[in-house]
CSV table of C-alpha atoms in Angstrom, one decimal:
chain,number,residue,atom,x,y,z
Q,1,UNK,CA,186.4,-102.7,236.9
Q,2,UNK,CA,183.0,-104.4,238.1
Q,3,UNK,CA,184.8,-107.2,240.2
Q,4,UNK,CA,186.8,-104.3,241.7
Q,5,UNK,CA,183.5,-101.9,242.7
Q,6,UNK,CA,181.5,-104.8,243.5
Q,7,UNK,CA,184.2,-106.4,246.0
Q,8,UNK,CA,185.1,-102.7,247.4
Q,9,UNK,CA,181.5,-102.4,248.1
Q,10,UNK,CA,180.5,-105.9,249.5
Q,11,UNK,CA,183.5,-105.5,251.7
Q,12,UNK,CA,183.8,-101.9,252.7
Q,13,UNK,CA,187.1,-101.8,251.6
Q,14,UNK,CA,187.5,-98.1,250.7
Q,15,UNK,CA,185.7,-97.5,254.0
Q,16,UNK,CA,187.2,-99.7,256.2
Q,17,UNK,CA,190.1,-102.2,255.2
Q,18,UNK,CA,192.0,-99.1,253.7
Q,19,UNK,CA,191.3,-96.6,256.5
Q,20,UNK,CA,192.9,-99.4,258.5
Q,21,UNK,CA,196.7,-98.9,256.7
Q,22,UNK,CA,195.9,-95.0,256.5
Q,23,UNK,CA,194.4,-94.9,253.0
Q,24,UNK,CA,192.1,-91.8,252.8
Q,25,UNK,CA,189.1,-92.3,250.7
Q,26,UNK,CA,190.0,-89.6,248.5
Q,27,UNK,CA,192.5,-91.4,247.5
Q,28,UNK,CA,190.5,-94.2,247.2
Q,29,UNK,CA,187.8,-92.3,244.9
Q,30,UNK,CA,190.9,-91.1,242.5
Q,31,UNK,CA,192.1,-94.4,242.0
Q,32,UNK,CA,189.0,-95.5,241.0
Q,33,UNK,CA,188.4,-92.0,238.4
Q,34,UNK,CA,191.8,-92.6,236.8
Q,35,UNK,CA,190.4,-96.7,236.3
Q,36,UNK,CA,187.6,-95.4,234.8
Q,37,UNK,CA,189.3,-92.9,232.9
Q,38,UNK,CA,191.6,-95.8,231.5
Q,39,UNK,CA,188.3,-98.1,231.0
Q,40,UNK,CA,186.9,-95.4,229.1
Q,41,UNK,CA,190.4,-94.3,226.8
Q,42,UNK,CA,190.2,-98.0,225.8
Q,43,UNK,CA,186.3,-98.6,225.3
Q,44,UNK,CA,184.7,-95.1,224.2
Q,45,UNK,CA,184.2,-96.2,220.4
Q,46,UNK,CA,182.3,-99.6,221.6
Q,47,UNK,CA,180.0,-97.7,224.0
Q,48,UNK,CA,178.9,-94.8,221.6
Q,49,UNK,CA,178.3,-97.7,219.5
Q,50,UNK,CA,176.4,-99.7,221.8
Q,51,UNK,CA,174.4,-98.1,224.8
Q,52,UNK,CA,175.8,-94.8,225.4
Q,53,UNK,CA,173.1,-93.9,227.4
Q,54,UNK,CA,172.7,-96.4,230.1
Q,55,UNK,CA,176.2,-96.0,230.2
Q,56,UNK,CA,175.8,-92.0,231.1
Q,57,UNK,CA,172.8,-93.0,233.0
Q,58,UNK,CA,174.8,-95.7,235.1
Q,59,UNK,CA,178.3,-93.3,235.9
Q,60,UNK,CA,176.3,-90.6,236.6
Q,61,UNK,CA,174.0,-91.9,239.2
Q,62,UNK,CA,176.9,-94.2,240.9
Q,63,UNK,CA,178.9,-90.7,240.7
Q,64,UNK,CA,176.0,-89.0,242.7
Q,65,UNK,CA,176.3,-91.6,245.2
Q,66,UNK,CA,179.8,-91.3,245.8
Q,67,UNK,CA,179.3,-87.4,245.8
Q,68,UNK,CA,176.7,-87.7,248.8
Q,69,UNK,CA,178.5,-90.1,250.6
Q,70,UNK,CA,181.6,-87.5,250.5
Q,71,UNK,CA,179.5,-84.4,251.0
Q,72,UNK,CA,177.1,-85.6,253.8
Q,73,UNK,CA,178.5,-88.0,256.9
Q,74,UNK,CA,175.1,-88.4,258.8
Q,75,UNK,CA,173.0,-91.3,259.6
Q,76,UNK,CA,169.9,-89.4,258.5
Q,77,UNK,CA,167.7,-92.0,257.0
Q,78,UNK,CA,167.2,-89.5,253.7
Q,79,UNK,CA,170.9,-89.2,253.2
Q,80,UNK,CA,170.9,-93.0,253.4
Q,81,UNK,CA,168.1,-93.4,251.2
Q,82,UNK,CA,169.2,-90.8,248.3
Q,83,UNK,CA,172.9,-92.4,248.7
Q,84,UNK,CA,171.8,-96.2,248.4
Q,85,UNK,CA,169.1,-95.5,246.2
Q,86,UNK,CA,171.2,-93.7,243.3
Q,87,UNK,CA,173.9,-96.5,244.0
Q,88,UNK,CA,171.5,-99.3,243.6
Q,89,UNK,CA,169.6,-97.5,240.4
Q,90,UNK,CA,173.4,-96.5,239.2
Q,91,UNK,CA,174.1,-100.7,239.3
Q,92,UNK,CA,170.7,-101.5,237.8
Q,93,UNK,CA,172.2,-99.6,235.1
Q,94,UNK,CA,176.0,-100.6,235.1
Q,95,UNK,CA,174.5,-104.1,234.9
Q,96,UNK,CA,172.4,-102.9,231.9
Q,97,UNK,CA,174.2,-101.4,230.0
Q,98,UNK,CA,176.5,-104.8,230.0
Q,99,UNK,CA,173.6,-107.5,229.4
Q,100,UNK,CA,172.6,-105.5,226.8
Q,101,UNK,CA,176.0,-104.8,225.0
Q,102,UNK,CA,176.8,-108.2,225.4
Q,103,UNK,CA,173.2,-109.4,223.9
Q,104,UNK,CA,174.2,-106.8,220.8
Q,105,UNK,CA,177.5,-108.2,220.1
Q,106,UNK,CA,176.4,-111.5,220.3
Q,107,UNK,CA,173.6,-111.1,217.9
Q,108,UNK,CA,175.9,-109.1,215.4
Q,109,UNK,CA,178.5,-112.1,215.3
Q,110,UNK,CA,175.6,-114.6,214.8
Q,111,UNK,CA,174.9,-112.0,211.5
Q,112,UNK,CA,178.2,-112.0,210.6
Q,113,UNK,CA,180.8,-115.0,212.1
Q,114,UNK,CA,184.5,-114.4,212.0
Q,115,UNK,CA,186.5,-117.2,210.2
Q,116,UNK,CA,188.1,-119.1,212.5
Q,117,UNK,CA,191.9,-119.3,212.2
């Protein structure tokens, strides 16, 4: 799901690449709410667990961004500001959220190794 943001956004692809073959981005934005719905069917118990809130944190400011850059189509420099801000903050989080889960479950299976075989 990262690699898939983080390629869609380096590249424009829900802007451009998919406007190109007639994709709206809509479309584009409910593919990527039913991803995270599946990401979130699978995971929920291991986020409560782990950083719930940097999680929260993280979808709700990358949500905000998406929401202003649905709601508002200028080239007003707040609009950009607001949008890229809560985007960049939502990632500082996103990227949190995993470097800390990650730290967590690494430090718990030093604790406690699983046998191997």
């Amino acid at each position: 799901m990262t690699a898939l943001l983080t390629v869609d956004d380096l590249f424009l692809i829900h802007e451009n690449a998919l406007g190109y073959f007639g994709v709206p981005q809509p479309l584009t934005y409910g593919a990527y709410g039913v991803l995270g719905l599946i990401y979130l069917t699978v995971a929920w118990r291991q986020i409560l667990q782990l950083e719930p809130l940097l999680f929260v944190t993280a979808v709700v400011l990358l949500g905000s961004s998406v929401t202003i850059d649905s709601l508002f189509h200028s080239d007003h420099v707040l609009r950009i500001v607001f949008e890229d801000g809560t985007k960049f903050v939502g990632i500082t989080a996103w990227a949190a959220f995993f470097v800390t889960a990650s730290w967590k479950l690494l430090a718990e299976e030093q604790k406690n190794p699983r046998p191997v075989g």
